[in-house]
mmCIF file with all atom_site columns, C-alpha atoms in Angstrom:
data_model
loop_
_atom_site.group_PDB
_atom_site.id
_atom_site.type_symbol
_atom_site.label_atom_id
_atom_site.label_alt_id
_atom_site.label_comp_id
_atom_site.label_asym_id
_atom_site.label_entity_id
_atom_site.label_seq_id
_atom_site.pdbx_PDB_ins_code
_atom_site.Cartn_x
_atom_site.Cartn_y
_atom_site.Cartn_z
_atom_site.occupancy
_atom_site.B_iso_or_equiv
_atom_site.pdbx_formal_charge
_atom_site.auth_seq_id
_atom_site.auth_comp_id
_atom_site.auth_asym_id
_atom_site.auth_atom_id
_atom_site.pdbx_PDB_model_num
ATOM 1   C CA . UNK A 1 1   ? -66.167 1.021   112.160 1.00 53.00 ? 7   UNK A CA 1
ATOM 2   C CA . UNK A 1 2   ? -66.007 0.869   108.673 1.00 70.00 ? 8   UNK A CA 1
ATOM 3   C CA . UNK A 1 3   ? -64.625 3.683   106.767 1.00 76.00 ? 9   UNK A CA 1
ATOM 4   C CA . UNK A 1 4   ? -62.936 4.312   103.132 1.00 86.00 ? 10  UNK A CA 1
ATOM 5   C CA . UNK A 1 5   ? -59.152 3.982   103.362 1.00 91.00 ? 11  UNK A CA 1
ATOM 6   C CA . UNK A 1 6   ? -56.743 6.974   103.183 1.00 94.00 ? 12  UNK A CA 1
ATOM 7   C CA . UNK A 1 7   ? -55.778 6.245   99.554  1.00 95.00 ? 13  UNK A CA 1
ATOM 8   C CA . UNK A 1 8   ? -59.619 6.550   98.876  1.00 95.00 ? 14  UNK A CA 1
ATOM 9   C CA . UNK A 1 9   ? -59.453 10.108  100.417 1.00 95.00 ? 15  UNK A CA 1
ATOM 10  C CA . UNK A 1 10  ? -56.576 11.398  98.787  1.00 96.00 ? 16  UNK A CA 1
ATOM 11  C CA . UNK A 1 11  ? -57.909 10.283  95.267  1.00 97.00 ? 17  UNK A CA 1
ATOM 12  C CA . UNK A 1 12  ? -61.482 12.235  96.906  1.00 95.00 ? 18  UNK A CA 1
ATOM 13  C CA . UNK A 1 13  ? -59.141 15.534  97.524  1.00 95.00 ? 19  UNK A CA 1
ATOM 14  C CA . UNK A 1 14  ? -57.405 15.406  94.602  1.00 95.00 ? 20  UNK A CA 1
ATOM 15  C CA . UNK A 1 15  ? -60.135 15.238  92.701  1.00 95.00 ? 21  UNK A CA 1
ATOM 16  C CA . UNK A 1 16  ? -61.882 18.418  94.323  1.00 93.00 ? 22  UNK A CA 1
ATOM 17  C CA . UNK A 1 17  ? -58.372 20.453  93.533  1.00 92.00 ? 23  UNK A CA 1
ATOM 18  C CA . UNK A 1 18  ? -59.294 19.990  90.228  1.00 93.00 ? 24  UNK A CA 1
ATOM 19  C CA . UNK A 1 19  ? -62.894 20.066  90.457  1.00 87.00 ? 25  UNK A CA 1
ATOM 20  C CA . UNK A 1 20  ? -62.443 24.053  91.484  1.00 78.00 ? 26  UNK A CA 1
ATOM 21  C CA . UNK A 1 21  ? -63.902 26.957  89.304  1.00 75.00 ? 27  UNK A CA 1
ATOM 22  C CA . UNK A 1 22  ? -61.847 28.073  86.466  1.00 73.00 ? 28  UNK A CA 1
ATOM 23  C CA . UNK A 1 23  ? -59.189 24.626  86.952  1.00 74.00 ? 29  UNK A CA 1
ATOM 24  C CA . UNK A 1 24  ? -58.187 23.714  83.663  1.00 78.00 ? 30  UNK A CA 1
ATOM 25  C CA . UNK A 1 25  ? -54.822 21.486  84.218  1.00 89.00 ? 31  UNK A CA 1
ATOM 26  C CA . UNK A 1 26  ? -53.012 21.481  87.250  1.00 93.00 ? 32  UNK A CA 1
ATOM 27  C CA . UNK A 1 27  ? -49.099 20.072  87.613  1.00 92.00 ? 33  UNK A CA 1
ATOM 28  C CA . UNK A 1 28  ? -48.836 17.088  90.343  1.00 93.00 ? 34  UNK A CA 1
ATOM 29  C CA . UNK A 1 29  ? -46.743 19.980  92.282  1.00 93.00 ? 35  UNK A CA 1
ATOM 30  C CA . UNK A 1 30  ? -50.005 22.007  92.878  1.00 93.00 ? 36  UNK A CA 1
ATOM 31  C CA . UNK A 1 31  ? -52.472 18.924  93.326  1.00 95.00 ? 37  UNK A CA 1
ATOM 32  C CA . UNK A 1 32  ? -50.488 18.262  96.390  1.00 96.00 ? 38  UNK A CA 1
ATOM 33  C CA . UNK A 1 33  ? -50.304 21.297  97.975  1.00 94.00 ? 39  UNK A CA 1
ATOM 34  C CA . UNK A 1 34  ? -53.949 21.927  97.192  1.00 92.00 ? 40  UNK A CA 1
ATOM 35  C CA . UNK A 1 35  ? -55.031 18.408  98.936  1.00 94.00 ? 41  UNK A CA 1
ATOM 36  C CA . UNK A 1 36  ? -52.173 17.884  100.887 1.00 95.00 ? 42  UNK A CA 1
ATOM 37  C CA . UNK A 1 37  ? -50.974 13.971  99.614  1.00 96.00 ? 43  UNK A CA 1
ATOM 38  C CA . UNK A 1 38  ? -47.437 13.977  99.847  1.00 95.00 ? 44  UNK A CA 1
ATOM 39  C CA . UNK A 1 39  ? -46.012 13.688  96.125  1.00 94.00 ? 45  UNK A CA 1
ATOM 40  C CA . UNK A 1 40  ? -45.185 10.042  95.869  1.00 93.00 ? 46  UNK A CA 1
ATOM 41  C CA . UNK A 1 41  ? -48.326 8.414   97.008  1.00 94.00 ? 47  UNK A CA 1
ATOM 42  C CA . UNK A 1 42  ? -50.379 11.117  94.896  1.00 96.00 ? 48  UNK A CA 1
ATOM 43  C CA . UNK A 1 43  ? -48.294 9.901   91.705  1.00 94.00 ? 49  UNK A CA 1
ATOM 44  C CA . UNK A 1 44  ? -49.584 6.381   91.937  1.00 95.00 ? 50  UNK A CA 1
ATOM 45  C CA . UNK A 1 45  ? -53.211 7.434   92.413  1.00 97.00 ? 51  UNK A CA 1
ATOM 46  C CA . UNK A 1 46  ? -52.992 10.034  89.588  1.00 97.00 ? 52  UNK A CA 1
ATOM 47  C CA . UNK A 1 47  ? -51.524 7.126   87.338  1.00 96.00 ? 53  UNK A CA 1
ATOM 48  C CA . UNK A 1 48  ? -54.444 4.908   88.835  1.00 97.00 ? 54  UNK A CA 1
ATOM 49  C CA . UNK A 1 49  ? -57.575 7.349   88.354  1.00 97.00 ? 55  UNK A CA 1
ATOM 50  C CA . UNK A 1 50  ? -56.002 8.265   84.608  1.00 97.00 ? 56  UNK A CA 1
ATOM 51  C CA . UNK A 1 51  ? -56.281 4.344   83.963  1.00 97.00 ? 57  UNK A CA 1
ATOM 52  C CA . UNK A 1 52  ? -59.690 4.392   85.235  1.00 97.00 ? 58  UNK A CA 1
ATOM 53  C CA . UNK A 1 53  ? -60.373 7.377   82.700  1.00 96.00 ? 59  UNK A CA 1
ATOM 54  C CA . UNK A 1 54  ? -61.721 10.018  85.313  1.00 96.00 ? 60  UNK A CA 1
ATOM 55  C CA . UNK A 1 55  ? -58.571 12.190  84.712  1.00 96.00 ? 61  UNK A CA 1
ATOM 56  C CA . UNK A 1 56  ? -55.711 12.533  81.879  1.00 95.00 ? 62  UNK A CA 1
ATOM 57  C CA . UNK A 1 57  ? -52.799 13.856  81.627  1.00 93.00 ? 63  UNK A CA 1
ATOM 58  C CA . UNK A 1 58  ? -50.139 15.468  79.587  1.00 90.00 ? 64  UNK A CA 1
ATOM 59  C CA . UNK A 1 59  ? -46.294 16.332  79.694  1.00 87.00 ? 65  UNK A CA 1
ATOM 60  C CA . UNK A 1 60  ? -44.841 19.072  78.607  1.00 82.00 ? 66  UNK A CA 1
ATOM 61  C CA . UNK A 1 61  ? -45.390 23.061  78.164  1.00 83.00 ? 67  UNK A CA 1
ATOM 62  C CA . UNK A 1 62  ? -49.327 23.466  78.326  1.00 79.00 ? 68  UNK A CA 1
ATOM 63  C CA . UNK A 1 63  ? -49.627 20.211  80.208  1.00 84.00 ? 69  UNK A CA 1
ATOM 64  C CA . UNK A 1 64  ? -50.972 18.935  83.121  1.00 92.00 ? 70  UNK A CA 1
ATOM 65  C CA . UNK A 1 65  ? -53.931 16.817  85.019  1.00 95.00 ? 71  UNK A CA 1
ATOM 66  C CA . UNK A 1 66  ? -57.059 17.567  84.553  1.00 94.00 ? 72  UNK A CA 1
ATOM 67  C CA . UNK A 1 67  ? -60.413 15.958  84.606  1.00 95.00 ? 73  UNK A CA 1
ATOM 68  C CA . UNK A 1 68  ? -61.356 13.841  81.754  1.00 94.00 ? 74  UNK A CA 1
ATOM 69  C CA . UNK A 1 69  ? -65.299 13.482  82.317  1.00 93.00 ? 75  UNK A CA 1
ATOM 70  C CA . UNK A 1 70  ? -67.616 16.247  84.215  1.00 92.00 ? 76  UNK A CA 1
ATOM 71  C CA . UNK A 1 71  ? -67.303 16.163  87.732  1.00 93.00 ? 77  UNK A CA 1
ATOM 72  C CA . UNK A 1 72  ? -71.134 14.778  87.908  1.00 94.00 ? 78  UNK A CA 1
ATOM 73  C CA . UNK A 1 73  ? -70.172 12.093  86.038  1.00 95.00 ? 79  UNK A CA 1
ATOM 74  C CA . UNK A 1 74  ? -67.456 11.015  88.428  1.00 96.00 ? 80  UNK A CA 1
ATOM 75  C CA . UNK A 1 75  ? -69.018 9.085   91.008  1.00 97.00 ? 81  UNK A CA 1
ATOM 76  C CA . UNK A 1 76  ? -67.452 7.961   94.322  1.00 96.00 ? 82  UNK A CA 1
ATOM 77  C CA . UNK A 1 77  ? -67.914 4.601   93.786  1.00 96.00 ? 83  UNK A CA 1
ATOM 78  C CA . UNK A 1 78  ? -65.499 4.474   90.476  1.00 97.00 ? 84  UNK A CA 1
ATOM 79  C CA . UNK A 1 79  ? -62.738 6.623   92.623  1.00 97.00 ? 85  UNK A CA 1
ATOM 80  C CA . UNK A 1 80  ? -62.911 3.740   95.313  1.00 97.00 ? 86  UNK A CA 1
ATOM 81  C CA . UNK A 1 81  ? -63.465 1.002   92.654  1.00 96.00 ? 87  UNK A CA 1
ATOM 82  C CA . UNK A 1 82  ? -60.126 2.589   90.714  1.00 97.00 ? 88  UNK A CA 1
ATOM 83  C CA . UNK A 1 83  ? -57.550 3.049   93.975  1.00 96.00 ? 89  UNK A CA 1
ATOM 84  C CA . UNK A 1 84  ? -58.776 -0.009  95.410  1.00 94.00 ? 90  UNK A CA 1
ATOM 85  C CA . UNK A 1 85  ? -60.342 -2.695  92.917  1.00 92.00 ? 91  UNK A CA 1
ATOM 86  C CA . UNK A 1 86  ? -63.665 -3.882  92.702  1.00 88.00 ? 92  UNK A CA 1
ATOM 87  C CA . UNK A 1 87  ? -63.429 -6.148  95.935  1.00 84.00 ? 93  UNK A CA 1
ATOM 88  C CA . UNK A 1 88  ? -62.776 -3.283  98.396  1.00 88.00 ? 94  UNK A CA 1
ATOM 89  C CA . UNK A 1 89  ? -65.535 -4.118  100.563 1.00 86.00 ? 95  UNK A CA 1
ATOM 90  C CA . UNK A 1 90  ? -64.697 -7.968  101.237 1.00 82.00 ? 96  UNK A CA 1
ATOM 91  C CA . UNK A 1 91  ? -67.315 -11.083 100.577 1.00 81.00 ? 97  UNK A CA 1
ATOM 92  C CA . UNK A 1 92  ? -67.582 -11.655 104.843 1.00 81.00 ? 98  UNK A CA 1
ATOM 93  C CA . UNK A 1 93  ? -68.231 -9.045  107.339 1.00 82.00 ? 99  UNK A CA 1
ATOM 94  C CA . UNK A 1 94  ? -66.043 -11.884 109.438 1.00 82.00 ? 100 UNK A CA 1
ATOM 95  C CA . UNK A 1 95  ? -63.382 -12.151 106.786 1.00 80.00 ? 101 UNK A CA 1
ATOM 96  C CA . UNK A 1 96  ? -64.166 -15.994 106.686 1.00 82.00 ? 102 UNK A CA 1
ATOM 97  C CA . UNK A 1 97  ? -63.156 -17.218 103.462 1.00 80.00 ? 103 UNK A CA 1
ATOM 98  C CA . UNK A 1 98  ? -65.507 -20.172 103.055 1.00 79.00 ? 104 UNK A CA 1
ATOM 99  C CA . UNK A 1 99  ? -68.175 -17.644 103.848 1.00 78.00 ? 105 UNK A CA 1
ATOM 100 C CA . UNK A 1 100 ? -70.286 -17.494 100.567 1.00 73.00 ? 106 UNK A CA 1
ATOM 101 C CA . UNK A 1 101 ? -73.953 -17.693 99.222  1.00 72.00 ? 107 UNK A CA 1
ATOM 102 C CA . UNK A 1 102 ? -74.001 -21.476 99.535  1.00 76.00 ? 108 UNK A CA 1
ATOM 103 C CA . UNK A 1 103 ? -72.231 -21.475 102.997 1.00 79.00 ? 109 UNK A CA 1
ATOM 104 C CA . UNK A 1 104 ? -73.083 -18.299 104.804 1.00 82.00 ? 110 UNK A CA 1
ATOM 105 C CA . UNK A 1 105 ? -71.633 -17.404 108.036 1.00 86.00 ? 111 UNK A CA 1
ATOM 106 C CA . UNK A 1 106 ? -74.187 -15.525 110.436 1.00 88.00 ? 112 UNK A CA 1
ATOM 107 C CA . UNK A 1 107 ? -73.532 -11.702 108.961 1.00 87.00 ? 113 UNK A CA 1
ATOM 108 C CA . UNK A 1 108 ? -73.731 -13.346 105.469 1.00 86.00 ? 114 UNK A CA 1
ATOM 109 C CA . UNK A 1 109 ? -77.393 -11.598 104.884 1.00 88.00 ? 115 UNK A CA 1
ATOM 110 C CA . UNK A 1 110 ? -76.659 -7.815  106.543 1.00 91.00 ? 116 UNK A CA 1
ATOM 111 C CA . UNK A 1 111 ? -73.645 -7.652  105.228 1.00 89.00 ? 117 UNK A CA 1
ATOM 112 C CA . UNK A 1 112 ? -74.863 -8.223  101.281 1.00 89.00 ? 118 UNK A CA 1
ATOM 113 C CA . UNK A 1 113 ? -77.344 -5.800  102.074 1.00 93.00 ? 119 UNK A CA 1
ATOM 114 C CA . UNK A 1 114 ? -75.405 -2.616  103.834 1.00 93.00 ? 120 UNK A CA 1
ATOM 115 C CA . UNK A 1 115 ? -72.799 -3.577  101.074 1.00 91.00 ? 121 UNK A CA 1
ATOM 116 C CA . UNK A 1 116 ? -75.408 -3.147  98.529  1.00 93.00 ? 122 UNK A CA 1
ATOM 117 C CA . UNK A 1 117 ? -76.744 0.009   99.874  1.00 95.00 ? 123 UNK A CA 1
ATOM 118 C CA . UNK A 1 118 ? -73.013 1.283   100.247 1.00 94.00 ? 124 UNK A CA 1
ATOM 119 C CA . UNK A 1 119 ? -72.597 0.895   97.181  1.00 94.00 ? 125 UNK A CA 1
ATOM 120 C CA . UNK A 1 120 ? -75.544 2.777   96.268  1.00 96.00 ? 126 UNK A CA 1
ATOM 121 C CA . UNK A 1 121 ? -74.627 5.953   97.850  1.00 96.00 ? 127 UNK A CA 1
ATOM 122 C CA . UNK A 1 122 ? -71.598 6.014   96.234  1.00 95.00 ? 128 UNK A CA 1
ATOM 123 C CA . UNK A 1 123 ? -72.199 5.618   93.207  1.00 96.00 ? 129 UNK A CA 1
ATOM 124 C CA . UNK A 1 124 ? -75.174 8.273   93.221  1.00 97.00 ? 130 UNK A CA 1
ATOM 125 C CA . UNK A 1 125 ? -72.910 10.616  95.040  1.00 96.00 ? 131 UNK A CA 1
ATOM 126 C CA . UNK A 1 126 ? -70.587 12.468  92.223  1.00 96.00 ? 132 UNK A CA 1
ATOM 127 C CA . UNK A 1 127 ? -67.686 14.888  92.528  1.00 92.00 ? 133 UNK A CA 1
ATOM 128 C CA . UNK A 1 128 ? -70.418 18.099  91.962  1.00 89.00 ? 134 UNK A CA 1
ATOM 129 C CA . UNK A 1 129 ? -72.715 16.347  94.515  1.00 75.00 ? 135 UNK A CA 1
#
């Protein structure tokens, strides 16, 4: 069955910590007790989705994460494409390599499609959606 990976769904609840009503910055500390990734792991998606430009962050008294954009401009297909890379849903349903438009294996054609249309709903599905 395919499914997004953990990392995707931590990045997902992290986001919606600080997509709550009256969140203005939130310390690492409270992201993870609010979505419950352990501290480490959340660290390296924080520092991957603030490279990505959906959150930013600042040390110090008065600092914090926070969201950079509005939450409806945050789809779910730029959380994935940020904690995973742009590849995260693989060329071959098979995972043949040689599998490609010129030499297609026999998923080649429903795989390009429900890829396409996964990607669809995910990027028209947003953080407010």
């Amino acid at each position: 069955m395919l499914s997004l990976s953990q990392t995707t769904g931590y990045a997902i609840k992290a986001l919606a910590c600080l997509n709550e009503p009256g969140c203005r910055r939130r310390s690492t500390l409270e992201i993870a007790e609010c979505s419950g990734v352990p501290r480490p792991y959340l660290a390296k998606i924080i520092t991957a989705l603030v490279r990505a430009g959906m959150l930013v962050s600042k040390r110090g008294i008065g600092g914090g994460i926070a969201l950079a954009r509005e939450p409806g401009a945050i789809s779910l297909l730029q959380v994935v494409e940020a904690v995973e890379g742009p590849a995260w849903l693989g060329e071959c349903l098979l995972g043949l390599d040689e599998c490609s438009s010129q030499q297609t294996c026999p998923t080649h054609q429903f795989w390009e499609r429900l890829r396409n249309e996964i990607r669809n709903e995910l990027e028209q599905t947003t953080l407010d959606t």
